[in-house]
Coordinates of C-alpha atoms and ligand atoms in Angstrom, one line a residue:
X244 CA -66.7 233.5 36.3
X245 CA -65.3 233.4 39.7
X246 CA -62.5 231.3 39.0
X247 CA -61.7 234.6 36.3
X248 CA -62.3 237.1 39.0
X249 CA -59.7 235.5 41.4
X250 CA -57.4 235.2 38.6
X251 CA -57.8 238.5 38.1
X252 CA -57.3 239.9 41.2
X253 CA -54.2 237.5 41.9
X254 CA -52.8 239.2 38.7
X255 CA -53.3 242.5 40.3
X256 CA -51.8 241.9 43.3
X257 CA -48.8 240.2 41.8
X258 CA -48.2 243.5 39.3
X259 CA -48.3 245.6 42.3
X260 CA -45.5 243.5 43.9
X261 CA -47.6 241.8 46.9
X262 CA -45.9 239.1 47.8
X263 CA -48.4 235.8 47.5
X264 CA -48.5 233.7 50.7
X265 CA -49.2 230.2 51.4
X266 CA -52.6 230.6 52.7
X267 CA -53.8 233.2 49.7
X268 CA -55.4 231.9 46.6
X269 CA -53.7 231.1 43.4
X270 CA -54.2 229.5 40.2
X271 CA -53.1 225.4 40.5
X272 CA -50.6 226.6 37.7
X273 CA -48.8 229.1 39.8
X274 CA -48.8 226.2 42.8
X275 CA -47.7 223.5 40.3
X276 CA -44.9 225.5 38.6
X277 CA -43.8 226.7 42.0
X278 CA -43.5 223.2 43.6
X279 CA -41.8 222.1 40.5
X280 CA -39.1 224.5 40.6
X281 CA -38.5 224.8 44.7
X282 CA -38.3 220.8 44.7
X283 CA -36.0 220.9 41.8
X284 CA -34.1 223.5 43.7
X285 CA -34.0 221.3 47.1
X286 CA -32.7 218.4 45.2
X287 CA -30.4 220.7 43.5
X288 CA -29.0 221.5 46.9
X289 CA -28.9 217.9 48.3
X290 CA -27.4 216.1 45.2
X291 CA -25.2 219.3 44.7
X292 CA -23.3 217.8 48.2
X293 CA -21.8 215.0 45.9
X294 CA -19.2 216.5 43.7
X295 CA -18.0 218.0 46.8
X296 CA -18.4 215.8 49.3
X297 CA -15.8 213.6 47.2
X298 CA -13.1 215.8 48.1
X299 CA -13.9 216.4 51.7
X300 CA -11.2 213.7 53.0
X301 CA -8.8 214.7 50.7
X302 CA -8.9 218.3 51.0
X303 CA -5.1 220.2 51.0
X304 CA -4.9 221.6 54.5
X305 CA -6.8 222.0 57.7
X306 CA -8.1 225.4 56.9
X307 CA -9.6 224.5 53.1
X308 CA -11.2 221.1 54.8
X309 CA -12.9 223.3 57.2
X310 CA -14.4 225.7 54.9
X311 CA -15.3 222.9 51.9
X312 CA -17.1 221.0 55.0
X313 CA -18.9 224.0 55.8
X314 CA -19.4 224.7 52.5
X315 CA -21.4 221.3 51.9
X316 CA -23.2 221.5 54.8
X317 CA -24.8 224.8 54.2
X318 CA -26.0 223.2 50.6
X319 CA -27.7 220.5 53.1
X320 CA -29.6 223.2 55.1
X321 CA -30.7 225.1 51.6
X322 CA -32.1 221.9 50.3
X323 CA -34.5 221.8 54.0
X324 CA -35.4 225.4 53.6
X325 CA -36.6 224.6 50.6
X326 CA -38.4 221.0 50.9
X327 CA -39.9 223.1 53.9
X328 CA -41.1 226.5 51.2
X329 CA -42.5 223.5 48.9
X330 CA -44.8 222.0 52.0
X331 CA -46.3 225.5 52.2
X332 CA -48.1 225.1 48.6
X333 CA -49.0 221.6 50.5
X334 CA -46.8 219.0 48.3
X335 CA -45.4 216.4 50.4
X336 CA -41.8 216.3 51.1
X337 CA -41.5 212.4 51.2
X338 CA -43.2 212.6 47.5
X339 CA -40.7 214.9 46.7
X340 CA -38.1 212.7 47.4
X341 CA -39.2 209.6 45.9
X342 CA -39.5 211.7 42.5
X343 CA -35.9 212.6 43.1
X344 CA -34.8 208.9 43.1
X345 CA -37.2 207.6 40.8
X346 CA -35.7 209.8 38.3
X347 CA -39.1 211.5 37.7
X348 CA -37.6 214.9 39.0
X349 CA -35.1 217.1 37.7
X350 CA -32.1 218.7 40.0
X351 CA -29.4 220.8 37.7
X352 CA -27.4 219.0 35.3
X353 CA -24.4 220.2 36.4
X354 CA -23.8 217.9 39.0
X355 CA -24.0 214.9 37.2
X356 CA -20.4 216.0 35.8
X357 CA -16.9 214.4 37.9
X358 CA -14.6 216.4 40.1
X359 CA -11.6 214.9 39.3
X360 CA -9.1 217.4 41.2
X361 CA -8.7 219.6 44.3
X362 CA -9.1 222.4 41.9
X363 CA -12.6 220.7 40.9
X364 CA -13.6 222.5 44.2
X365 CA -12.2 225.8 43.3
X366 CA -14.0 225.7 40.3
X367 CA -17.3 225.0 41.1
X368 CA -17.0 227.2 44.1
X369 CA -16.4 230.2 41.7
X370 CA -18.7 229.0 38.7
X371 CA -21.0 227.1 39.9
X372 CA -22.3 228.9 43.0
X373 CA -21.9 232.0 41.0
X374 CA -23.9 231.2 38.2
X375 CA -26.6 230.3 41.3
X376 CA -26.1 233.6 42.5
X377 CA -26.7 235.1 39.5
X378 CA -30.3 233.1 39.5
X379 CA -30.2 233.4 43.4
X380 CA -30.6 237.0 43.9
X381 CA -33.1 237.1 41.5
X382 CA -35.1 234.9 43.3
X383 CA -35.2 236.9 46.4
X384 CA -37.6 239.1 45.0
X385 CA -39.8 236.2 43.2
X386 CA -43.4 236.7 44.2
X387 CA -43.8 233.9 46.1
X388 CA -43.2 234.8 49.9
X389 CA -42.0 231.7 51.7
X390 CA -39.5 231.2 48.8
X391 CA -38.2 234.8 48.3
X392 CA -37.7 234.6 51.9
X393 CA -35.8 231.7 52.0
X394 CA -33.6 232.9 49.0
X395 CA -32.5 235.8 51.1
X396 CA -31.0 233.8 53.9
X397 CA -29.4 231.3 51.0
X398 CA -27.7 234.2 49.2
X399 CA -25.7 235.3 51.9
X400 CA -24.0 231.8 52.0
X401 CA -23.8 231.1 48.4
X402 CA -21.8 234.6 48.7
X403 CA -19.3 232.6 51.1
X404 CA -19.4 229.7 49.1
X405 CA -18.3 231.8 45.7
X406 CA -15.6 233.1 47.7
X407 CA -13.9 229.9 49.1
X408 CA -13.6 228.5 45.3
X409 CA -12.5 231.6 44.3
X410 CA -9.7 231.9 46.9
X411 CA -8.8 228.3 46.0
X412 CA -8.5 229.1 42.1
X413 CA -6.5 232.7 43.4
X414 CA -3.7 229.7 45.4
X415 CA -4.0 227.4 42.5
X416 CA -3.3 230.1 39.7
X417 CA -0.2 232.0 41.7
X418 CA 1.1 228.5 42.4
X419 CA 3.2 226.4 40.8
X420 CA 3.2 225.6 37.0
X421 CA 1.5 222.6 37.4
X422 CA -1.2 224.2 39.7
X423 CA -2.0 226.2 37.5
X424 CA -2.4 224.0 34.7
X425 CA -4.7 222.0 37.3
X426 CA -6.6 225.5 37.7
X427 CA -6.9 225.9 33.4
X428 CA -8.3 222.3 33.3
X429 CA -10.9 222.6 35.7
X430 CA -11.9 226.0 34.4
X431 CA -11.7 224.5 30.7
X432 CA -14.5 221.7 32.4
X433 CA -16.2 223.6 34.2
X434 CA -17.1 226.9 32.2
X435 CA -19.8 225.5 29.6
X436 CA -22.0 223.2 32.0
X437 CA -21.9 226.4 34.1
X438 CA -23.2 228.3 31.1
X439 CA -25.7 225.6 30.4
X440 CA -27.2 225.6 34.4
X441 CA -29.4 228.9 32.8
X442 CA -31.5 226.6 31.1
X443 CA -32.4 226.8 27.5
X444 CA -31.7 229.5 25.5
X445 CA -35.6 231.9 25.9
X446 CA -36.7 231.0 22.6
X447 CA -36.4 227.6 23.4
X448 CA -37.6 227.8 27.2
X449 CA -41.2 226.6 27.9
X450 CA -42.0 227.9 31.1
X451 CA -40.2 231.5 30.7
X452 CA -43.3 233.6 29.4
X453 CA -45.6 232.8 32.7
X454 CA -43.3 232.5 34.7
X455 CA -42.2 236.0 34.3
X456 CA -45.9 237.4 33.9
X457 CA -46.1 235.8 37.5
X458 CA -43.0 237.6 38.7
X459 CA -41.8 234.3 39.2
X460 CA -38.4 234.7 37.8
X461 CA -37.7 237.9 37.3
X462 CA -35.1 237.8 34.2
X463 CA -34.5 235.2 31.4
X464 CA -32.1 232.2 30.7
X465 CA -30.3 234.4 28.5
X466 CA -30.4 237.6 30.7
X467 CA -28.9 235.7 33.9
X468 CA -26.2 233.9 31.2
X469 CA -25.3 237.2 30.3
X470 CA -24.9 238.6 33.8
X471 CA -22.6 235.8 34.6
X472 CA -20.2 236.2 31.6
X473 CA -19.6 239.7 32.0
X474 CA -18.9 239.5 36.0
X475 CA -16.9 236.2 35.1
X476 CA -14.9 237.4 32.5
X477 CA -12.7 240.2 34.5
X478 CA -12.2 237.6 37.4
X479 CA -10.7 235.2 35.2
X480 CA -8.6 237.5 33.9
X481 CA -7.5 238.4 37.1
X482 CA -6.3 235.0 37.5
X483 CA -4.4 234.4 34.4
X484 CA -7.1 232.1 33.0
X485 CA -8.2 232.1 29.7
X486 CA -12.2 230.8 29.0
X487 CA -11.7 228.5 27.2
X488 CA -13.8 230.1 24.3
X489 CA -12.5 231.5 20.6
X490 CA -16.0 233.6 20.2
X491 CA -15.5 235.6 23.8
X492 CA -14.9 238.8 22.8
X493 CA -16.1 242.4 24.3
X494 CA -18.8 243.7 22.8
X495 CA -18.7 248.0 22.9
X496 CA -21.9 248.3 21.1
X497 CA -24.0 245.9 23.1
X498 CA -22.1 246.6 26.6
X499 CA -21.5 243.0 27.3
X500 CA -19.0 240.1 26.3
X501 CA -20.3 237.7 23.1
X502 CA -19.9 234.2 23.5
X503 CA -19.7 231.2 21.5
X504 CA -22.5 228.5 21.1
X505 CA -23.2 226.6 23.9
X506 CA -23.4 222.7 22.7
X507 CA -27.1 222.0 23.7
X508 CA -26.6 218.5 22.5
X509 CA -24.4 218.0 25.5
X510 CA -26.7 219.5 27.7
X511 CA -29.9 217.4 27.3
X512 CA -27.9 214.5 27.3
X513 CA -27.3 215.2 31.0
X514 CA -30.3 216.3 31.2
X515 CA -32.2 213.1 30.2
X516 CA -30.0 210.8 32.0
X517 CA -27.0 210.3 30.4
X518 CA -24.5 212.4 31.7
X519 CA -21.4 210.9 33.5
X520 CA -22.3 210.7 36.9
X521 CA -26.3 210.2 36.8
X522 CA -26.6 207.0 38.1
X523 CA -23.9 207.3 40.5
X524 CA -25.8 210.9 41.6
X525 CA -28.7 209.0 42.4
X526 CA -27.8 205.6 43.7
X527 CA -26.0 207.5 46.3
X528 CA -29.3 209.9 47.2
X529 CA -31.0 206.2 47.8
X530 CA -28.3 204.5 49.5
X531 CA -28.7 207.7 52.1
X532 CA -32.6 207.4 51.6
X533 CA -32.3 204.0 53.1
X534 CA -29.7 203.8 55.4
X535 CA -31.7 207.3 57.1
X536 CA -34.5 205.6 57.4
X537 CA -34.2 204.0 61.0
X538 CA -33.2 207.9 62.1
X539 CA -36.5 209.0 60.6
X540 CA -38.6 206.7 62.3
X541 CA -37.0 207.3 65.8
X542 CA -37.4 210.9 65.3
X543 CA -40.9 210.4 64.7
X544 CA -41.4 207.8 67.5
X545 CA -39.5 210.1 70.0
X546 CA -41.9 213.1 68.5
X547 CA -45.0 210.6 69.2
X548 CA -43.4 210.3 73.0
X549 CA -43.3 213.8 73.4
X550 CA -46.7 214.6 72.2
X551 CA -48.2 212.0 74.2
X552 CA -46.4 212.9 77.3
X553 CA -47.6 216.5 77.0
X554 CA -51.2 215.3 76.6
X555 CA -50.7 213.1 79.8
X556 CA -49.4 217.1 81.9
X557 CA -52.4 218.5 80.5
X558 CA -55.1 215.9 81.7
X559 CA -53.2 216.1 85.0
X560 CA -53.5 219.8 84.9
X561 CA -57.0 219.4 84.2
Ligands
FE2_733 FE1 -26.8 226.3 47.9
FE2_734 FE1 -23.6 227.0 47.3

């Protein structure tokens, strides 16, 4: 009877768009789903660093190694904000991280795919970190406070990070011929695992219906998709790139762009392991686990020292 009361009161406040916060009470369903999908965002983030990080060393110039380093480092300081939201619905960060490299959590699939060029970079710079956007901004207004606020902050980077691959795929495509063939390859790899980072299509999506009724997300798998396409589209035209799909093709009636079918097959074969760079995604998340782990342990044996040193000032004081 109370447990229904607080449910329905937590319902209430969430349908008059109060924000929840970490000390309010909420279902264990709402806490569950929400660690589930801010961890899955951190490690996102963190194993996101890969693809890119590949390329740091061998970036073109100066200028683009400066922005791509940038670039990677930000993703490192969204995956903390968000290991940190997660700890406010009291989940455990080292947890977190051992479900990460035991393989028991998800991150996105699409970084378990190769970059295999410089215009790798540009590409998931423009479709990658725009399709996150597209879920990104969303999220700023998702009901939860610690993560909406965190979103914010995040968006105005992932704006920066859109940008730089964009500008890269604008050099790449007024280049030479063969830089622009480089720039039609990586957009002809790229384009369907970015369609595919929406999740399943709704019908097929488990978590959609409550998530939304919690004001979780606050648009579909097949809404965001959408979104992308049609603000994708135009920009790809501006660069003299065809998608490399027969079925796109301007809808007047709908408003939007139809697209072909997105190979599903593909998808939950990365998603269950087998994509081409799983294993090397996360041996290299525990090689770092374990070569971190004397930095951990003097951080928390300096911490210890200060604490203790404090303590000693205050007895004095006393
Ligand atoms: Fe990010
Ligand atoms: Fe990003």
């Amino acid at each position: 009877m109370i447990e229904k009361n607080l449910n329905q009161i937590f319902q209430a406040r969430i349908d008059s768009e109060e924000k929840i916060e970490a000390r309010d009470w909420m279902p264990e369903k709402y806490r569950q789903t929400l660690i589930r999908q801010i961890s899955q965002h951190a490690h996102s983030e963190v194993v996101g660093m890969l693809p890119e990080g590949n390329w740091i060393t061998r970036a073109p110039s100066l200028r683009r190694k400066v922005a791509l380093l940038a670039k990677v480092q930000d993703e490192a300081g969204h995956g903390l904000y968000l290991y940190s939201a997660a700890e406010t619905l009291g989940a455990k960060r080292s947890d977190l991280i051992q479900q990460l490299l035991d393989g028991t959590a998800k991150y996105s699939s699409i970084f378990n795919y190769p970059t295999l060029s410089w215009a790798d970079i540009g590409a998931i710079g423009w479709l990658v970190d725009g399709a996150a956007i597209m879920n990104q901004v969303m999220l700023c207004r998702t009901s939860y406070g610690p993560y909406a606020r965190a979103m914010v902050r995040i968006c105005k980077e992932e704006s920066f990070h859109q940008r730089q691959g964009y500008e890269i795929m604008i050099a790449l495509s007024k280049g030479s011929e063969e830089q622009k063939a480089m720039a039609q390859d990586a957009l002809n790899r790229w384009w369907w695992p970015s369609l595919m980072m929406f999740g399943p299509n709704d019908a097929e999506s488990k978590h959609t219906a409550q998530s939304m009724a919690w004001k979780i997300k606050r648009k579909t798998n097949d809404e965001l998709r959408q979104a992308f396409v049609d603000a994708t589209v135009p920009q790809a035209e501006y660069l003299g790139l065809t998608i490399p799909d027969a079925d796109l093709k301007w809808n007047e009636e709908r408003g939007h762009y139809d697209f072909g079918p997105i190979d599903w097959d593909e998808f939950w074969q990365v998603v269950k392991g087998y994509g081409q760079c799983n294993k090397e995604r996360i041996a290299a998340r525990r090689k770092a686990e374990e070569e971190g782990e004397w930095v951990r342990e003097a951080a928390l044996a300096y911490a210890e020292k200060q604490r203790i040193k404090k303590e000693n000032q205050k007895t004095k004081v006393a």
